[in-house]
Amino acid sequence: MLNLLCKWSIDVNDKELKLISEMENDYFNLNSYSYEELCYFKNNENYNLVCLYQKNEFVGYAILFITESEIEIYKIATKKEHRNKGFGTYLINQIKLKYSKLKIFIEVNQNNNAYFFYLKNGFVKYKTRKNYYHDGSDAFLMLFNPIL
């Protein structure tokens, strides 16, 4: 995996916001963020958008909420044709490096294979929200603690 680059909110441009918005609509349907919400995230210091490129190709992104003591990953996604190639792990590792002293949280549907991806990347399940989603499935709350 050569020539990977992460661009953070301060460097994210309008074209990239539109690319993220398209992926949101394609992959997250009813749970997608609108272009306007993405603009808000980009311009708010409590959020960070991360765009991942391989060479000059946009391959994925993450949306983060940041406080003084922790981060919540709102979304992380790679294009379908780039999945299972290490790009998601690269994004997670870049987030861990940039925020090396902060706990990182994420919520994942029990039926989502991403649960195993997060386990593989050092996250642990610390809580279950029963019947959290509209279909009755549970939400797993997961944590990466850099101190452990």
mmCIF file with all atom_site columns, C-alpha atoms in Angstrom, residues 38-144:
data_model
loop_
_atom_site.group_PDB
_atom_site.id
_atom_site.type_symbol
_atom_site.label_atom_id
_atom_site.label_alt_id
_atom_site.label_comp_id
_atom_site.label_asym_id
_atom_site.label_entity_id
_atom_site.label_seq_id
_atom_site.pdbx_PDB_ins_code
_atom_site.Cartn_x
_atom_site.Cartn_y
_atom_site.Cartn_z
_atom_site.occupancy
_atom_site.B_iso_or_equiv
_atom_site.pdbx_formal_charge
_atom_site.auth_seq_id
_atom_site.auth_comp_id
_atom_site.auth_asym_id
_atom_site.auth_atom_id
_atom_site.pdbx_PDB_model_num
ATOM 1   C CA . LEU A 1 38  ? -20.661 17.739 6.299  1.00 0.00 ? 38  LEU A CA 1
ATOM 2   C CA . CYS A 1 39  ? -19.953 21.454 5.730  1.00 0.00 ? 39  CYS A CA 1
ATOM 3   C CA . TYR A 1 40  ? -20.861 22.088 9.366  1.00 0.00 ? 40  TYR A CA 1
ATOM 4   C CA . PHE A 1 41  ? -18.496 19.317 10.507 1.00 0.00 ? 41  PHE A CA 1
ATOM 5   C CA . LYS A 1 42  ? -15.668 20.705 8.374  1.00 0.00 ? 42  LYS A CA 1
ATOM 6   C CA . ASN A 1 43  ? -16.020 24.180 9.868  1.00 0.00 ? 43  ASN A CA 1
ATOM 7   C CA . ASN A 1 44  ? -16.548 23.162 13.510 1.00 0.00 ? 44  ASN A CA 1
ATOM 8   C CA . GLU A 1 45  ? -13.499 22.616 15.715 1.00 0.00 ? 45  GLU A CA 1
ATOM 9   C CA . ASN A 1 46  ? -15.191 19.730 17.550 1.00 0.00 ? 46  ASN A CA 1
ATOM 10  C CA . TYR A 1 47  ? -15.239 17.630 14.379 1.00 0.00 ? 47  TYR A CA 1
ATOM 11  C CA . ASN A 1 48  ? -12.645 16.368 11.977 1.00 0.00 ? 48  ASN A CA 1
ATOM 12  C CA . LEU A 1 49  ? -13.185 14.967 8.510  1.00 0.00 ? 49  LEU A CA 1
ATOM 13  C CA . VAL A 1 50  ? -10.451 12.714 7.190  1.00 0.00 ? 50  VAL A CA 1
ATOM 14  C CA . CYS A 1 51  ? -10.130 11.939 3.481  1.00 0.00 ? 51  CYS A CA 1
ATOM 15  C CA . LEU A 1 52  ? -7.946  9.030  2.407  1.00 0.00 ? 52  LEU A CA 1
ATOM 16  C CA . TYR A 1 53  ? -6.216  8.968  -0.959 1.00 0.00 ? 53  TYR A CA 1
ATOM 17  C CA . GLN A 1 54  ? -4.130  6.380  -2.737 1.00 0.00 ? 54  GLN A CA 1
ATOM 18  C CA . LYS A 1 55  ? -2.033  8.276  -5.225 1.00 0.00 ? 55  LYS A CA 1
ATOM 19  C CA . ASN A 1 56  ? -4.637  10.772 -6.495 1.00 0.00 ? 56  ASN A CA 1
ATOM 20  C CA . GLU A 1 57  ? -7.702  8.570  -5.998 1.00 0.00 ? 57  GLU A CA 1
ATOM 21  C CA . PHE A 1 58  ? -10.171 9.238  -3.185 1.00 0.00 ? 58  PHE A CA 1
ATOM 22  C CA . VAL A 1 59  ? -10.677 5.858  -1.486 1.00 0.00 ? 59  VAL A CA 1
ATOM 23  C CA . GLY A 1 60  ? -12.374 6.594  1.835  1.00 0.00 ? 60  GLY A CA 1
ATOM 24  C CA . TYR A 1 61  ? -13.107 8.885  4.742  1.00 0.00 ? 61  TYR A CA 1
ATOM 25  C CA . ALA A 1 62  ? -13.842 9.166  8.440  1.00 0.00 ? 62  ALA A CA 1
ATOM 26  C CA . ILE A 1 63  ? -15.996 11.604 10.405 1.00 0.00 ? 63  ILE A CA 1
ATOM 27  C CA . LEU A 1 64  ? -14.838 12.241 13.969 1.00 0.00 ? 64  LEU A CA 1
ATOM 28  C CA . PHE A 1 65  ? -16.313 14.062 16.968 1.00 0.00 ? 65  PHE A CA 1
ATOM 29  C CA . ILE A 1 66  ? -13.593 15.325 19.301 1.00 0.00 ? 66  ILE A CA 1
ATOM 30  C CA . THR A 1 67  ? -13.561 16.453 22.935 1.00 0.00 ? 67  THR A CA 1
ATOM 31  C CA . GLU A 1 68  ? -10.637 17.109 25.257 1.00 0.00 ? 68  GLU A CA 1
ATOM 32  C CA . SER A 1 69  ? -10.593 13.529 26.508 1.00 0.00 ? 69  SER A CA 1
ATOM 33  C CA . GLU A 1 70  ? -12.064 11.361 23.764 1.00 0.00 ? 70  GLU A CA 1
ATOM 34  C CA . ILE A 1 71  ? -13.033 10.870 20.151 1.00 0.00 ? 71  ILE A CA 1
ATOM 35  C CA . GLU A 1 72  ? -16.091 9.257  18.673 1.00 0.00 ? 72  GLU A CA 1
ATOM 36  C CA . ILE A 1 73  ? -15.871 7.894  15.159 1.00 0.00 ? 73  ILE A CA 1
ATOM 37  C CA . TYR A 1 74  ? -19.228 8.810  13.644 1.00 0.00 ? 74  TYR A CA 1
ATOM 38  C CA . LYS A 1 75  ? -18.476 7.176  10.298 1.00 0.00 ? 75  LYS A CA 1
ATOM 39  C CA . ILE A 1 76  ? -15.631 5.428  8.571  1.00 0.00 ? 76  ILE A CA 1
ATOM 40  C CA . ALA A 1 77  ? -15.944 4.068  5.051  1.00 0.00 ? 77  ALA A CA 1
ATOM 41  C CA . THR A 1 78  ? -13.923 2.984  2.062  1.00 0.00 ? 78  THR A CA 1
ATOM 42  C CA . LYS A 1 79  ? -15.176 2.592  -1.479 1.00 0.00 ? 79  LYS A CA 1
ATOM 43  C CA . LYS A 1 80  ? -16.477 -0.921 -2.121 1.00 0.00 ? 80  LYS A CA 1
ATOM 44  C CA . GLU A 1 81  ? -13.778 -1.686 -4.668 1.00 0.00 ? 81  GLU A CA 1
ATOM 45  C CA . HIS A 1 82  ? -11.113 -0.806 -2.077 1.00 0.00 ? 82  HIS A CA 1
ATOM 46  C CA . ARG A 1 83  ? -12.419 -2.860 0.838  1.00 0.00 ? 83  ARG A CA 1
ATOM 47  C CA . ASN A 1 84  ? -10.359 -5.628 2.454  1.00 0.00 ? 84  ASN A CA 1
ATOM 48  C CA . LYS A 1 85  ? -7.140  -4.025 1.202  1.00 0.00 ? 85  LYS A CA 1
ATOM 49  C CA . GLY A 1 86  ? -6.039  -2.385 4.456  1.00 0.00 ? 86  GLY A CA 1
ATOM 50  C CA . PHE A 1 87  ? -7.338  1.130  3.787  1.00 0.00 ? 87  PHE A CA 1
ATOM 51  C CA . GLY A 1 88  ? -9.743  1.119  6.739  1.00 0.00 ? 88  GLY A CA 1
ATOM 52  C CA . THR A 1 89  ? -6.972  -0.096 9.030  1.00 0.00 ? 89  THR A CA 1
ATOM 53  C CA . TYR A 1 90  ? -4.703  2.638  7.694  1.00 0.00 ? 90  TYR A CA 1
ATOM 54  C CA . LEU A 1 91  ? -7.381  5.251  8.470  1.00 0.00 ? 91  LEU A CA 1
ATOM 55  C CA . ILE A 1 92  ? -7.877  3.874  11.994 1.00 0.00 ? 92  ILE A CA 1
ATOM 56  C CA . ASN A 1 93  ? -4.110  3.884  12.578 1.00 0.00 ? 93  ASN A CA 1
ATOM 57  C CA . GLN A 1 94  ? -3.804  7.493  11.397 1.00 0.00 ? 94  GLN A CA 1
ATOM 58  C CA . ILE A 1 95  ? -6.572  8.492  13.805 1.00 0.00 ? 95  ILE A CA 1
ATOM 59  C CA . LYS A 1 96  ? -4.804  6.627  16.631 1.00 0.00 ? 96  LYS A CA 1
ATOM 60  C CA . LEU A 1 97  ? -1.526  8.405  15.793 1.00 0.00 ? 97  LEU A CA 1
ATOM 61  C CA . LYS A 1 98  ? -3.030  11.889 15.585 1.00 0.00 ? 98  LYS A CA 1
ATOM 62  C CA . TYR A 1 99  ? -4.999  11.460 18.814 1.00 0.00 ? 99  TYR A CA 1
ATOM 63  C CA . SER A 1 100 ? -2.574  9.152  20.600 1.00 0.00 ? 100 SER A CA 1
ATOM 64  C CA . LYS A 1 101 ? -3.598  10.157 24.125 1.00 0.00 ? 101 LYS A CA 1
ATOM 65  C CA . LEU A 1 102 ? -7.367  10.034 23.661 1.00 0.00 ? 102 LEU A CA 1
ATOM 66  C CA . LYS A 1 103 ? -9.863  7.210  24.014 1.00 0.00 ? 103 LYS A CA 1
ATOM 67  C CA . ILE A 1 104 ? -11.656 6.390  20.767 1.00 0.00 ? 104 ILE A CA 1
ATOM 68  C CA . PHE A 1 105 ? -15.279 5.233  20.742 1.00 0.00 ? 105 PHE A CA 1
ATOM 69  C CA . ILE A 1 106 ? -17.468 3.783  18.012 1.00 0.00 ? 106 ILE A CA 1
ATOM 70  C CA . GLU A 1 107 ? -20.935 2.257  17.839 1.00 0.00 ? 107 GLU A CA 1
ATOM 71  C CA . VAL A 1 108 ? -21.603 -0.662 15.497 1.00 0.00 ? 108 VAL A CA 1
ATOM 72  C CA . ASN A 1 109 ? -24.649 -2.759 14.667 1.00 0.00 ? 109 ASN A CA 1
ATOM 73  C CA . GLN A 1 110 ? -24.323 -6.329 15.973 1.00 0.00 ? 110 GLN A CA 1
ATOM 74  C CA . ASN A 1 111 ? -25.039 -7.571 12.425 1.00 0.00 ? 111 ASN A CA 1
ATOM 75  C CA . ASN A 1 112 ? -22.341 -5.437 10.815 1.00 0.00 ? 112 ASN A CA 1
ATOM 76  C CA . ASN A 1 113 ? -19.121 -7.265 9.909  1.00 0.00 ? 113 ASN A CA 1
ATOM 77  C CA . ALA A 1 114 ? -17.299 -4.060 10.839 1.00 0.00 ? 114 ALA A CA 1
ATOM 78  C CA . TYR A 1 115 ? -17.549 -5.310 14.435 1.00 0.00 ? 115 TYR A CA 1
ATOM 79  C CA . PHE A 1 116 ? -14.793 -7.832 13.680 1.00 0.00 ? 116 PHE A CA 1
ATOM 80  C CA . PHE A 1 117 ? -12.755 -5.163 11.889 1.00 0.00 ? 117 PHE A CA 1
ATOM 81  C CA . TYR A 1 118 ? -12.791 -3.016 15.040 1.00 0.00 ? 118 TYR A CA 1
ATOM 82  C CA . LEU A 1 119 ? -11.864 -5.977 17.251 1.00 0.00 ? 119 LEU A CA 1
ATOM 83  C CA . LYS A 1 120 ? -8.928  -6.703 14.942 1.00 0.00 ? 120 LYS A CA 1
ATOM 84  C CA . ASN A 1 121 ? -7.850  -3.063 15.287 1.00 0.00 ? 121 ASN A CA 1
ATOM 85  C CA . GLY A 1 122 ? -7.696  -3.077 19.081 1.00 0.00 ? 122 GLY A CA 1
ATOM 86  C CA . PHE A 1 123 ? -11.223 -1.997 20.027 1.00 0.00 ? 123 PHE A CA 1
ATOM 87  C CA . VAL A 1 124 ? -13.122 -3.820 22.765 1.00 0.00 ? 124 VAL A CA 1
ATOM 88  C CA . LYS A 1 125 ? -16.880 -4.077 23.251 1.00 0.00 ? 125 LYS A CA 1
ATOM 89  C CA . TYR A 1 126 ? -17.783 -2.460 26.557 1.00 0.00 ? 126 TYR A CA 1
ATOM 90  C CA . LYS A 1 127 ? -21.571 -2.167 26.337 1.00 0.00 ? 127 LYS A CA 1
ATOM 91  C CA . THR A 1 128 ? -24.586 -3.440 24.408 1.00 0.00 ? 128 THR A CA 1
ATOM 92  C CA . ARG A 1 129 ? -27.645 -1.325 23.668 1.00 0.00 ? 129 ARG A CA 1
ATOM 93  C CA . LYS A 1 130 ? -30.470 -3.839 23.318 1.00 0.00 ? 130 LYS A CA 1
ATOM 94  C CA . ASN A 1 131 ? -32.949 -3.407 20.457 1.00 0.00 ? 131 ASN A CA 1
ATOM 95  C CA . TYR A 1 132 ? -31.238 -0.151 19.519 1.00 0.00 ? 132 TYR A CA 1
ATOM 96  C CA . TYR A 1 133 ? -31.922 -0.189 15.784 1.00 0.00 ? 133 TYR A CA 1
ATOM 97  C CA . HIS A 1 134 ? -35.308 -0.042 14.045 1.00 0.00 ? 134 HIS A CA 1
ATOM 98  C CA . ASP A 1 135 ? -35.046 -3.732 13.084 1.00 0.00 ? 135 ASP A CA 1
ATOM 99  C CA . GLY A 1 136 ? -34.559 -4.739 16.732 1.00 0.00 ? 136 GLY A CA 1
ATOM 100 C CA . SER A 1 137 ? -30.849 -5.460 16.455 1.00 0.00 ? 137 SER A CA 1
ATOM 101 C CA . ASP A 1 138 ? -28.437 -4.403 19.176 1.00 0.00 ? 138 ASP A CA 1
ATOM 102 C CA . ALA A 1 139 ? -25.752 -1.743 19.062 1.00 0.00 ? 139 ALA A CA 1
ATOM 103 C CA . PHE A 1 140 ? -22.292 -2.615 20.343 1.00 0.00 ? 140 PHE A CA 1
ATOM 104 C CA . LEU A 1 141 ? -20.397 0.254  21.924 1.00 0.00 ? 141 LEU A CA 1
ATOM 105 C CA . MET A 1 142 ? -16.682 -0.183 21.398 1.00 0.00 ? 142 MET A CA 1
ATOM 106 C CA . LEU A 1 143 ? -13.594 1.499  22.813 1.00 0.00 ? 143 LEU A CA 1
ATOM 107 C CA . PHE A 1 144 ? -9.942  1.807  21.923 1.00 0.00 ? 144 PHE A CA 1
#
